[in-house]
Coordinates of C-alpha atoms and ligand atoms in Angstrom, one line a residue:
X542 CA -33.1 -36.1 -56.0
X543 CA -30.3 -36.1 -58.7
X544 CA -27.6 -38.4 -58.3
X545 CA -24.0 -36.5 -59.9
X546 CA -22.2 -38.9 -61.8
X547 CA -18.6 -37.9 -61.3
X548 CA -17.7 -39.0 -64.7
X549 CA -14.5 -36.3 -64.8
X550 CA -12.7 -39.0 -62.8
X551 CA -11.8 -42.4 -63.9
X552 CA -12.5 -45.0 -60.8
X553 CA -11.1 -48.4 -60.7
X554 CA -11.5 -50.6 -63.4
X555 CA -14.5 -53.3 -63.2
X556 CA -12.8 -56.5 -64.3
X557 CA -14.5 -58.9 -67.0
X558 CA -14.2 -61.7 -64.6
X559 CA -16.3 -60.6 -62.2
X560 CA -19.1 -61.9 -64.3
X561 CA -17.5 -65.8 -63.8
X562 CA -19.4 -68.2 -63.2
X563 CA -19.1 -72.2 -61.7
X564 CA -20.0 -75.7 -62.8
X565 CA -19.9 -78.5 -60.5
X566 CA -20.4 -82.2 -61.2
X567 CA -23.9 -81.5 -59.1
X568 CA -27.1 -82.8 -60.9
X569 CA -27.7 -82.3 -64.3
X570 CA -25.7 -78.6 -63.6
X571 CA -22.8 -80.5 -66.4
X572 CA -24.3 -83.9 -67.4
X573 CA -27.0 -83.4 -69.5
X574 CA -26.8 -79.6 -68.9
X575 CA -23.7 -78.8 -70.7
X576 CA -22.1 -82.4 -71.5
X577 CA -24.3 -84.5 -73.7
X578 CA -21.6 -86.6 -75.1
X579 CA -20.8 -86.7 -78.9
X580 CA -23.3 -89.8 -79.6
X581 CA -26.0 -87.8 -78.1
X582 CA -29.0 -86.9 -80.4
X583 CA -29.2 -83.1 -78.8
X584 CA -27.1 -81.2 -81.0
X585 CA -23.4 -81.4 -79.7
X586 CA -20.3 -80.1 -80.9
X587 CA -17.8 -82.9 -79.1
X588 CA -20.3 -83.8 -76.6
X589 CA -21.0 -80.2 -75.6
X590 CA -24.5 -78.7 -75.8
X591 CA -24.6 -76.5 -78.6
X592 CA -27.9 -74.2 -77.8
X593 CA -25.5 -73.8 -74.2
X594 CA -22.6 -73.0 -75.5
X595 CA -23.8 -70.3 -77.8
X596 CA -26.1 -68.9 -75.4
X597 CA -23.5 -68.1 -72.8
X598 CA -21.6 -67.0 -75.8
X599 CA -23.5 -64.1 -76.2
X600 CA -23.1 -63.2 -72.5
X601 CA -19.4 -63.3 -73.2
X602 CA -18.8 -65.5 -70.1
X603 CA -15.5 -65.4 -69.0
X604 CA -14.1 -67.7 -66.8
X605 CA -15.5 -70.9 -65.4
X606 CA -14.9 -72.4 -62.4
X607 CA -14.5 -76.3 -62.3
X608 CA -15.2 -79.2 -61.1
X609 CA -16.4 -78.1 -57.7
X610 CA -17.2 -76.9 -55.0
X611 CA -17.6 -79.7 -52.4
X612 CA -17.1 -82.1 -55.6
X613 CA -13.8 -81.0 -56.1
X614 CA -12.7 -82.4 -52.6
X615 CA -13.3 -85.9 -53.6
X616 CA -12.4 -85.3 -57.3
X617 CA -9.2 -87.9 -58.8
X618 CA -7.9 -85.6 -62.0
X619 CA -6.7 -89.1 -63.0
X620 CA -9.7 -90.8 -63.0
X621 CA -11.1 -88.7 -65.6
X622 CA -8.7 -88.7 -68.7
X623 CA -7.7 -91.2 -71.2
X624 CA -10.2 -93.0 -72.9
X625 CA -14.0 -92.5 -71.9
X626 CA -14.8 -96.0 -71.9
X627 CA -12.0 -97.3 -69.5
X628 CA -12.7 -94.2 -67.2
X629 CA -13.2 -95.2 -63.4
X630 CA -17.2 -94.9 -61.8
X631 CA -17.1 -92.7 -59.1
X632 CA -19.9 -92.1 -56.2
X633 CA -20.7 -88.2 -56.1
X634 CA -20.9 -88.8 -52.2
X635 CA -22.2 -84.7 -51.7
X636 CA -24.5 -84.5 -54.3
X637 CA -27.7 -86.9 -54.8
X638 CA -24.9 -90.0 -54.0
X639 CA -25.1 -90.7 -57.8
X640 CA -22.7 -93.2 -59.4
X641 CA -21.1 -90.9 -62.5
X642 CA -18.4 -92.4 -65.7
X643 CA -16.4 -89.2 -65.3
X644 CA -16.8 -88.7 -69.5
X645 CA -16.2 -84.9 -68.3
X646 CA -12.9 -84.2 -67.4
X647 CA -9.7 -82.3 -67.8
X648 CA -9.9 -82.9 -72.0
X649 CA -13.8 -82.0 -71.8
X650 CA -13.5 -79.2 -69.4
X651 CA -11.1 -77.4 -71.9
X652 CA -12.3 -78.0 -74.9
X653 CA -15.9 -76.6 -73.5
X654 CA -13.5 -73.3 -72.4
X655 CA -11.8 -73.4 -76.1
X656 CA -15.8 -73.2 -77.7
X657 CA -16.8 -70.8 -75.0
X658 CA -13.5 -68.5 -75.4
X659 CA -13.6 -68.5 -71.5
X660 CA -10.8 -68.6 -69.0
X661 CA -10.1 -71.4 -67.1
X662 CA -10.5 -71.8 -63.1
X663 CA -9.7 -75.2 -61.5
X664 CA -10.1 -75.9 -58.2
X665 CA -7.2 -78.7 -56.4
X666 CA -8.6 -81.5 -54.2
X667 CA -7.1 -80.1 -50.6
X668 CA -9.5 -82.1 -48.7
X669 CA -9.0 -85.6 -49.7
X670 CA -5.9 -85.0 -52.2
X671 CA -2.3 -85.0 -52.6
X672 CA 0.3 -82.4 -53.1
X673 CA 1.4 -84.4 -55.5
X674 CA -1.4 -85.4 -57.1
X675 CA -2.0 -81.1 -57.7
X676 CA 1.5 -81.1 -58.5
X677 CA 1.1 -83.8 -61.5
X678 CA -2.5 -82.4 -62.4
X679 CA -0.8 -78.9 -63.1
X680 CA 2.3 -80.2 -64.9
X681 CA -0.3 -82.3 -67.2
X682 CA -2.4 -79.1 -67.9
X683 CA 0.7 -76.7 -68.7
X684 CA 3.7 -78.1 -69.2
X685 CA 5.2 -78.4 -72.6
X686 CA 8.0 -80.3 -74.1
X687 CA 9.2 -83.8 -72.9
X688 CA 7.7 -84.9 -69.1
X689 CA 5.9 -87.4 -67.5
X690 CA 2.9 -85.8 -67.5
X691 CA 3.1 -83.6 -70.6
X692 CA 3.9 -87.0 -72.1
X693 CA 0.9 -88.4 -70.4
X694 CA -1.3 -85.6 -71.6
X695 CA 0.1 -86.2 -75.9
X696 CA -0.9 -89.5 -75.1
X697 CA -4.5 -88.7 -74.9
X698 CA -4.5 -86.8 -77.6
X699 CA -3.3 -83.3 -76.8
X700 CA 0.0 -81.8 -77.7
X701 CA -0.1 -78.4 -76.7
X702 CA -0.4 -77.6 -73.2
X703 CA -3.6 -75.4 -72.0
X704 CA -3.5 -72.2 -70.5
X705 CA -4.9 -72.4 -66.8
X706 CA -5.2 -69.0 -65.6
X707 CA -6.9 -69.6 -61.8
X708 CA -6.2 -72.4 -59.4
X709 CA -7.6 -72.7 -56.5
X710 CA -6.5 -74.3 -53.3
X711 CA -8.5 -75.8 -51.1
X712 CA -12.4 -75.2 -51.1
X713 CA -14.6 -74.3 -47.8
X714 CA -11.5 -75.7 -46.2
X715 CA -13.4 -74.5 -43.2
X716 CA -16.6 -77.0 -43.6
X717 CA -17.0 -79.6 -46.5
X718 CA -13.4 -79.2 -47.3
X719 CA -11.3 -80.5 -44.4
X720 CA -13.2 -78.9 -41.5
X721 CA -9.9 -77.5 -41.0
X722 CA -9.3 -74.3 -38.5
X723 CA -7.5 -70.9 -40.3
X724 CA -4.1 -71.5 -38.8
X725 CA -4.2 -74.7 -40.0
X726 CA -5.4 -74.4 -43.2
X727 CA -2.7 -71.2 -43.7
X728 CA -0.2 -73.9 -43.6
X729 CA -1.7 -76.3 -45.7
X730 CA -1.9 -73.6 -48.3
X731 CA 1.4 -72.6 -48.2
X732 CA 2.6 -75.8 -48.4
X733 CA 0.1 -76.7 -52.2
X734 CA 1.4 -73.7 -53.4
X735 CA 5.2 -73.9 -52.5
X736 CA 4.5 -77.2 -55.4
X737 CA 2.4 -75.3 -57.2
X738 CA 4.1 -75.8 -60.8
X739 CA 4.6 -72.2 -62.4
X740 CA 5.4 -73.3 -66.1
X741 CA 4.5 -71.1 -67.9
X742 CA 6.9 -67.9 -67.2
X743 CA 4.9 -65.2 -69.0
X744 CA 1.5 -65.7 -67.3
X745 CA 2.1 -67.2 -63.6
X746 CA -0.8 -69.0 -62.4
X747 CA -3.1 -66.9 -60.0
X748 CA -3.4 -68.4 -56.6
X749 CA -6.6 -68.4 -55.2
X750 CA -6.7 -69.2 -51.2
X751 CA -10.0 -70.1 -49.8
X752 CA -11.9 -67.5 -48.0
X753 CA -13.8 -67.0 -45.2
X754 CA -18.1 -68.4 -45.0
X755 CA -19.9 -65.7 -44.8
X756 CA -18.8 -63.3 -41.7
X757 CA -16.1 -65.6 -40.3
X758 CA -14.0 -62.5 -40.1
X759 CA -11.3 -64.3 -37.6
X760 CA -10.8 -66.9 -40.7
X761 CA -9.6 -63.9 -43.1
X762 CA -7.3 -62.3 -40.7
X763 CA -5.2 -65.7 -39.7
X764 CA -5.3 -67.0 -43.7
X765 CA -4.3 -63.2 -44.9
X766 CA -2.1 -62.6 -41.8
X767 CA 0.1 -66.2 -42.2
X768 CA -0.5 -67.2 -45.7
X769 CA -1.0 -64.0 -47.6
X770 CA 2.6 -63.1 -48.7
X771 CA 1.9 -66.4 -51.3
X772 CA -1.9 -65.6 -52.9
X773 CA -3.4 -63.4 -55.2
X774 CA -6.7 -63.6 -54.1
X775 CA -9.1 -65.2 -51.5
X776 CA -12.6 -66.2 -52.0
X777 CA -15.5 -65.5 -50.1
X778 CA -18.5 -67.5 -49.9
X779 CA -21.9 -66.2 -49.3
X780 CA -25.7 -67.1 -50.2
X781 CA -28.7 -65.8 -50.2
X782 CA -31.4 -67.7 -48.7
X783 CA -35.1 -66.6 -48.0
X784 CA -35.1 -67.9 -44.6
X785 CA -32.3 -68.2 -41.9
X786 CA -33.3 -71.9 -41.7
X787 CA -30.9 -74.0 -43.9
X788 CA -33.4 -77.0 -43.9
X789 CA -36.6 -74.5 -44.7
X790 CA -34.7 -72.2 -47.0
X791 CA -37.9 -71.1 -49.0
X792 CA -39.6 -71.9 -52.5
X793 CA -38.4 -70.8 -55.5
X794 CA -42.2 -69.6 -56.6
X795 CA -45.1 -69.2 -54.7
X796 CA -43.8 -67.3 -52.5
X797 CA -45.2 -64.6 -49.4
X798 CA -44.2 -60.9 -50.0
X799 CA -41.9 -61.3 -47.1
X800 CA -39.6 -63.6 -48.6
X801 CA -39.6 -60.9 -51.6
X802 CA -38.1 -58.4 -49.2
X803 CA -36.1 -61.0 -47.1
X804 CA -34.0 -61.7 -50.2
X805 CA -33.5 -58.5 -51.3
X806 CA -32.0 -57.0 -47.9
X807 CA -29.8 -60.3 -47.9
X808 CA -28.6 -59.7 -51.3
X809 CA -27.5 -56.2 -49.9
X810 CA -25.8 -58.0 -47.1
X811 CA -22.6 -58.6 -49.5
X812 CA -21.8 -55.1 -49.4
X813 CA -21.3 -55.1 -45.3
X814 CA -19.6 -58.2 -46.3
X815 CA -16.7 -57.1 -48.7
X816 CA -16.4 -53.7 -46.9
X817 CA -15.3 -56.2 -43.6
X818 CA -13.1 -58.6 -44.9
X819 CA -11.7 -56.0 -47.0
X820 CA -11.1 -53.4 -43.9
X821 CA -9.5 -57.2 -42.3
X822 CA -7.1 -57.4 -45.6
X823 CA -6.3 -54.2 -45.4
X824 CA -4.0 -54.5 -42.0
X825 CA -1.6 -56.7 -44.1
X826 CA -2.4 -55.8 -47.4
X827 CA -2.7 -52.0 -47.7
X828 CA -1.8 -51.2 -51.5
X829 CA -5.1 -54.2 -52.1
X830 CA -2.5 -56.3 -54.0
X831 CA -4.4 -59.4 -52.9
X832 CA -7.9 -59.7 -54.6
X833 CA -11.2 -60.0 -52.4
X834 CA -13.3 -62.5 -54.4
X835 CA -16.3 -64.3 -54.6
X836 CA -16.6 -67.1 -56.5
X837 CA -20.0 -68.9 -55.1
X838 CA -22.6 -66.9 -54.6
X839 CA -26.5 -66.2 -55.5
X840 CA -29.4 -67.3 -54.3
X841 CA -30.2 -71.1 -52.8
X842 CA -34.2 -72.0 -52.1
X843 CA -35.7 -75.5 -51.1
X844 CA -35.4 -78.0 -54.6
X845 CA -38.4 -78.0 -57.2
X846 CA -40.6 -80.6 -55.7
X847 CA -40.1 -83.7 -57.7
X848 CA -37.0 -83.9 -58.2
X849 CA -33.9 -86.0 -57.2
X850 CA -33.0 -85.5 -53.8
X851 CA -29.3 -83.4 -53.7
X852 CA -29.4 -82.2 -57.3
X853 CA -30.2 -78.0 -56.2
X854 CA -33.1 -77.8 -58.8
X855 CA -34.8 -74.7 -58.8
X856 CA -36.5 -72.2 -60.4
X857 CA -35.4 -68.7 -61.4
X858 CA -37.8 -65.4 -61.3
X859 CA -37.2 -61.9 -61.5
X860 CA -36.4 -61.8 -57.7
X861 CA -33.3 -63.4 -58.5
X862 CA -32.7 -61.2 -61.3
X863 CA -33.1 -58.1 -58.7
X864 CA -30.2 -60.3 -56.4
X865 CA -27.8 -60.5 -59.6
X866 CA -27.9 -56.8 -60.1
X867 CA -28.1 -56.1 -56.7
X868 CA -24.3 -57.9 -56.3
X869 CA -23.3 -56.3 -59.6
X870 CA -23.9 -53.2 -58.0
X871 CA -22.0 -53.7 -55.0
X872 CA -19.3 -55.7 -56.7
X873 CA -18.4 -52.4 -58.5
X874 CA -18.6 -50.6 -55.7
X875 CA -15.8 -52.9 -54.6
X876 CA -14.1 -53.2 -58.1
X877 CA -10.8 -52.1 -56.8
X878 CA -10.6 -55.3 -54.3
X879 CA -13.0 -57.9 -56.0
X880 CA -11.7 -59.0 -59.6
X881 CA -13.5 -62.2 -59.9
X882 CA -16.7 -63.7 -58.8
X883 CA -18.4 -67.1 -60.1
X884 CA -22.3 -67.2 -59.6
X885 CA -23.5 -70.4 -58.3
X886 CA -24.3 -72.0 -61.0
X887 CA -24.4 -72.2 -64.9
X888 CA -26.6 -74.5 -65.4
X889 CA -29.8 -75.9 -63.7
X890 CA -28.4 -75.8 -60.8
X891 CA -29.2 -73.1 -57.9
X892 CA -29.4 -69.5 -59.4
X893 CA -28.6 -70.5 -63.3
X894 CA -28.4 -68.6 -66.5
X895 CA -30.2 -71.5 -68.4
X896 CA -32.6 -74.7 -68.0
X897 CA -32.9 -77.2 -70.0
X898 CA -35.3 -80.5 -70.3
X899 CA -33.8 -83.2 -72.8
X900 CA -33.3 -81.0 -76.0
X901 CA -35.1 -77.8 -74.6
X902 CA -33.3 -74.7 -73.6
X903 CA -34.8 -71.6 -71.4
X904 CA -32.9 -68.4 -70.2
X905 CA -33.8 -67.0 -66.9
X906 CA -34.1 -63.5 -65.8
X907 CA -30.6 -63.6 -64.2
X908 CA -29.2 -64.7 -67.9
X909 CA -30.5 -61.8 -69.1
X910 CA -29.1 -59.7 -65.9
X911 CA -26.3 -60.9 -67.0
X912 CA -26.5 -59.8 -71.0
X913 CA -28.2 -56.2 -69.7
X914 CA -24.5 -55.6 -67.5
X915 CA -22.0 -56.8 -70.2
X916 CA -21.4 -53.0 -71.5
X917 CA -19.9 -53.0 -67.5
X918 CA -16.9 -55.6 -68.5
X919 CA -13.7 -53.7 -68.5
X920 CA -15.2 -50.5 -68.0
X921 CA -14.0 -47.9 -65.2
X922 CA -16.6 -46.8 -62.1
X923 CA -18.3 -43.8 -62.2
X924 CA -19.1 -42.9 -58.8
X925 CA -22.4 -41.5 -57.8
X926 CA -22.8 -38.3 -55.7
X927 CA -26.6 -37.9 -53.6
X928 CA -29.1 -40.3 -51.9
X929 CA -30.2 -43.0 -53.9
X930 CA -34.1 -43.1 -53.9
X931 CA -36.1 -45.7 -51.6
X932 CA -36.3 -49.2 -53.9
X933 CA -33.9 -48.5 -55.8
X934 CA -29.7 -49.8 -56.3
X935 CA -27.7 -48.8 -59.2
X936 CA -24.1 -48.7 -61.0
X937 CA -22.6 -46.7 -64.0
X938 CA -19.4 -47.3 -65.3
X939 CA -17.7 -45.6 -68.4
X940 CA -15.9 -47.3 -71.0
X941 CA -14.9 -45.8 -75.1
X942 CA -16.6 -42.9 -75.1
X943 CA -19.8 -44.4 -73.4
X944 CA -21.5 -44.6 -70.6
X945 CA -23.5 -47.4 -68.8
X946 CA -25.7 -47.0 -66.3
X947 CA -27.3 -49.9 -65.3
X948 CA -30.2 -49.8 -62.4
X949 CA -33.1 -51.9 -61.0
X950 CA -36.7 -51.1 -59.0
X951 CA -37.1 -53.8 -56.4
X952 CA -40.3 -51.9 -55.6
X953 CA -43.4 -54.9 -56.1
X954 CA -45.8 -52.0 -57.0
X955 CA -44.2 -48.9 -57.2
X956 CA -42.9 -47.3 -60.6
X957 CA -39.7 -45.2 -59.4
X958 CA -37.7 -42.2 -61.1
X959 CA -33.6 -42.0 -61.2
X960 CA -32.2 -38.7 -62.6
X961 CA -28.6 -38.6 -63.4
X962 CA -26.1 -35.3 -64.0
X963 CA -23.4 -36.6 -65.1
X964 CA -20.3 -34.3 -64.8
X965 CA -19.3 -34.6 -69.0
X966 CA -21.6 -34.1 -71.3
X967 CA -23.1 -37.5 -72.9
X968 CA -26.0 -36.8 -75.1
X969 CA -27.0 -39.3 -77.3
X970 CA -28.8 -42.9 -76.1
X971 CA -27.2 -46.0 -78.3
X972 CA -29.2 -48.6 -76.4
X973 CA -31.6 -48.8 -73.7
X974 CA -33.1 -52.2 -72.5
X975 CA -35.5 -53.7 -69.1
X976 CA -36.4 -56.9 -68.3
X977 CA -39.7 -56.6 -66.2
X978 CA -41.9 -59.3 -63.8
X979 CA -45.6 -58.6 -63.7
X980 CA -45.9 -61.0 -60.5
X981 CA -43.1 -61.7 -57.6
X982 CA -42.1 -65.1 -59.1
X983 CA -42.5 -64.0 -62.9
X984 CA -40.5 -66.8 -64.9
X985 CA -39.8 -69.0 -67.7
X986 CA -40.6 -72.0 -68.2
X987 CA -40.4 -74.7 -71.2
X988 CA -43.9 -74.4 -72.3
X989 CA -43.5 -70.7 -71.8
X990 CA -40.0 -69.6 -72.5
X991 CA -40.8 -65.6 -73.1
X992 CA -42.6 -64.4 -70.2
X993 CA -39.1 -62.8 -69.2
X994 CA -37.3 -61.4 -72.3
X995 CA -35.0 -58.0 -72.4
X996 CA -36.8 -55.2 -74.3
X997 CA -36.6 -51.9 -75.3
X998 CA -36.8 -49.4 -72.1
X999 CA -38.4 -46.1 -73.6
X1000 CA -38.8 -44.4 -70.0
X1001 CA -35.4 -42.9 -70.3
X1002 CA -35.2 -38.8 -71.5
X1003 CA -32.1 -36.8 -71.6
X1004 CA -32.5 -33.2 -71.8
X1005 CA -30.7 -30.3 -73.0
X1006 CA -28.6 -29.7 -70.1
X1007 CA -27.7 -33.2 -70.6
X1008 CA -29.8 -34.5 -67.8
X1009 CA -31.0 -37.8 -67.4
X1010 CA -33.8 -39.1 -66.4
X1011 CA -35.5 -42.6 -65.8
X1012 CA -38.8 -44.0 -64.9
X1013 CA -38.3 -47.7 -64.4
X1014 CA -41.3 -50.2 -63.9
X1015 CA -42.3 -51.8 -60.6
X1016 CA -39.7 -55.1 -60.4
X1017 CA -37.8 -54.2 -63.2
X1018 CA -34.0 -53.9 -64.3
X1019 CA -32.7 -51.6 -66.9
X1020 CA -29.4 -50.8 -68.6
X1021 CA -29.0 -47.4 -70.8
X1022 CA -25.7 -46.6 -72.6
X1023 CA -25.5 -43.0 -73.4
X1024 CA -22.7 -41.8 -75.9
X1025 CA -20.6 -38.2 -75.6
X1026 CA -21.6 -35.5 -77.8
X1027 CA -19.3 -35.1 -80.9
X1028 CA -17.4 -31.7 -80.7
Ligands
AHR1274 O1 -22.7 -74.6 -55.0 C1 -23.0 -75.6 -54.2 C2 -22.1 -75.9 -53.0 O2 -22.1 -74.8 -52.2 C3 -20.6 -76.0 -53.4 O3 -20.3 -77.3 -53.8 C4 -20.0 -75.7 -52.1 O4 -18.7 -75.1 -52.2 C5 -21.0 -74.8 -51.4 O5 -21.2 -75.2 -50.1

């Protein structure tokens, strides 16, 4: 079977930030994950982690969404500037009912973003919140020149205003965010974004709506039908879960062969997902001027035995690097509706890019998922014609004279072959890496933090008719980037 990659014509454009991701205050997922404070004796740069910072560096991480999630309902913006020490406790009532200073906010949160060279993405308080209050949180974040809350934001120490690129309104508006119904929460969105503060002329805030849970198809329709005319996107929420038992989800590790294939047809899910709510958006939104995105999602298992109660511990194998590139796949498919997604989340929290224990920092497989797929930002889809063997998912994209094909074998003993034709003529390989799992729940851990690295793949062969072929290893993922011959 040979798949034609129809590289002669240029599909839509896969947007960097659909490789966002989201940090809640939820466990240690920013405190003592990312913030260590600048007294800490893990090596900081102002109170941020530094072995963190520069190792989602080199996945080029994009955007971050902040403070939550269910947290964000019950988040004061006030409460967390001005000086550290007079900063008011707060009880994180949804996650682990800890008592936190709220030494991480609006100052911290951007100064993380200015040493990460990422994108801002805040998320309002809808659910227990003002208008105002989002109103006076915006003004302090952008406005420049004399104001209350410009003024308020010199005072504590920063003169310039930030650039906020996202905002979201209102978060599962339909559950932990207001239990509110879709007509209703239409209304309450037009209303936080008719005060939505648009300072800075050149680059409008995006307006993010929130979407529907999972297939509430009803809940896209009335939000798109009544509210639409005033978003630019609407977030969709969907996890994959081992089980269809929220209170027996499934473990991490240790695992029985069915959960293996359990996951990976639920990962696929997301594909019937975006294709639905995008036919829904579609009725009021024909020329797709209003994004499709997705900005929780990845896989959520039962918490590592042991530890506290509400923080979403758990570990990360190569299954859940097979569910990151399966969504990366299908998020292409869908690149010309979904523009930005945020895995859930950065950092030891559900399906994370990194670990750590005091000073000690692991990757997981998905972080290296991620760094395998970063040849994909910005690039345009290349569209494959023919039947896509059993076991196996794909992508390929084409960006500066190169192209990236990216595929993984979710096969638990089967080695599989892909061969490509792709319509121009691209000859030469420039780089060609897998990350492979000798067992189902193959991971790292801090004693051993290499079982999982990326490595050269040499299974790849392109011949003289400028075919390509690839033999990948039983649970792997691999990523070749072929250059165009030189005329
Ligand atoms: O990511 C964990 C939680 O999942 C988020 O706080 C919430 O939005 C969702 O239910």
């Amino acid at each position: 079977m040979v798949i034609e990659l129809m590289t002669e014509n240029s599909g839509a454009k896969i947007s960097k930030y659909i490789y966002g991701q989201f940090s809640e205050h939820l466990g240690t997922g920013i405190y003592g994950g990312i913030y260590v404070g600048k007294k800490s004796s893990i090596k900081n740069v102002n109170g941020m982690r530094s072995d963190v910072v520069n190792a989602l560096k080199e996945i080029h991480l994009p955007v971050l969404r902040w403070p939550g999630g269910l947290f964000a309902d019950t988040y004061h913006w006030q409460q967390g500037v001005g000086p550290q020490d007079k900063r008011q406790l707060i009880v994180n009532t949804n996650w682990g009912d800890v008592v936190e200073d709220n030494a991480f906010g609006t100052h911290e949160y951007f100064e993380l973003l200015r040493q990460l060279g990422a994108e801002a993405y805040i998320n309002a308080n809808v659910g227990s919140g003002t208008v105002q209050e989002m109103a006076d949180w915006v003004e302090y974040m952008t406005r420049s020149g004399k104001s209350p809350m410009a003024d308020l934001r010199q005072k504590n120490g920063q003169r310039e205003p930030w650039k906020l690129k996202f905002f979201g309104i209102g978060n599962e508006s339909w559950g932990g965010g207001g239990h509110m119904r879709p007509e209703y929460y239409a209304d309450v969105y037009r209303q936080y974004e008719c005060f939505l503060p648009q300072n800075n002329k050149k680059h409008p805030i995006y307006r993010s709506a929130c979407g529907p849970n999972v297939d509430d198809y009803n809940w896209t329709d009335k939000v798109v039908k009544y509210a639409g005319e005033y978003m630019d996107g609407i977030s969709l929420h969907y996890y994959t879960l081992p089980t269809n038992d929220w209170h027996h989800k499934g473990s991490a590790t240790n695992f029985p062969e069915g959960q293996w294939h359990s996951v990976i047809q639920k990962a696929g899910r997301m594909d019937e997902l975006l294709t639905r709510h995008s036919t829904i958006m579609d009725k009021y939104d024909p020329e797709k001027r209003i994004n499709l995105n997705v900005d929780e999602w990845g896989t959520w298992y039962d918490e590592t035995p042991g530890t506290h109660e509400g923080f979403l511990q758990q570990q990360n194998t190569i299954r859940d690097a097979m569910v990151a590139a399966i969504n990366f796949n299908i998020f292409h498919k869908h690149a010309d509706r979904v523009k930005l997604t945020c895995i859930a989340q950065t950092v030891n929290v559900l399906q994370a890019m990194l670990l750590t224990k005091d000073d000690q920092m692991i990757k997981t497989p998905t972080y290296y998922v991620f760094d395998l797929y970063k040849n994909h930002m910005g690039a345009n889809v290349v569209q494959g014609i023919g039947k896509t063997p059993k076991d196996l998912t794909y992508t390929a994209s084409q960006k500066d004279n190169q192209l990236t094909i990216s595929i993984a074998n979710t096969s638990i003993n089967d080695s599989n072959e892909m061969t490509f034709k792709p319509q121009m003529n691209y000859s030469k390989i420039v780089s060609s890496y897998e990350i492979v799992g000798n067992k189902m729940d193959a991971h790292n851990t801090f004693e051993e933090p290499d079982n999982i690295v990326e490595k050269e793949f040499k299974d790849v062969l392109i011949n003289k008719d400028g075919i390509i072929k690839a033999k990948l290893a039983p649970m792997s993922v691999v990523t070749i980037v072929i250059e165009k011959k030189k005329n």
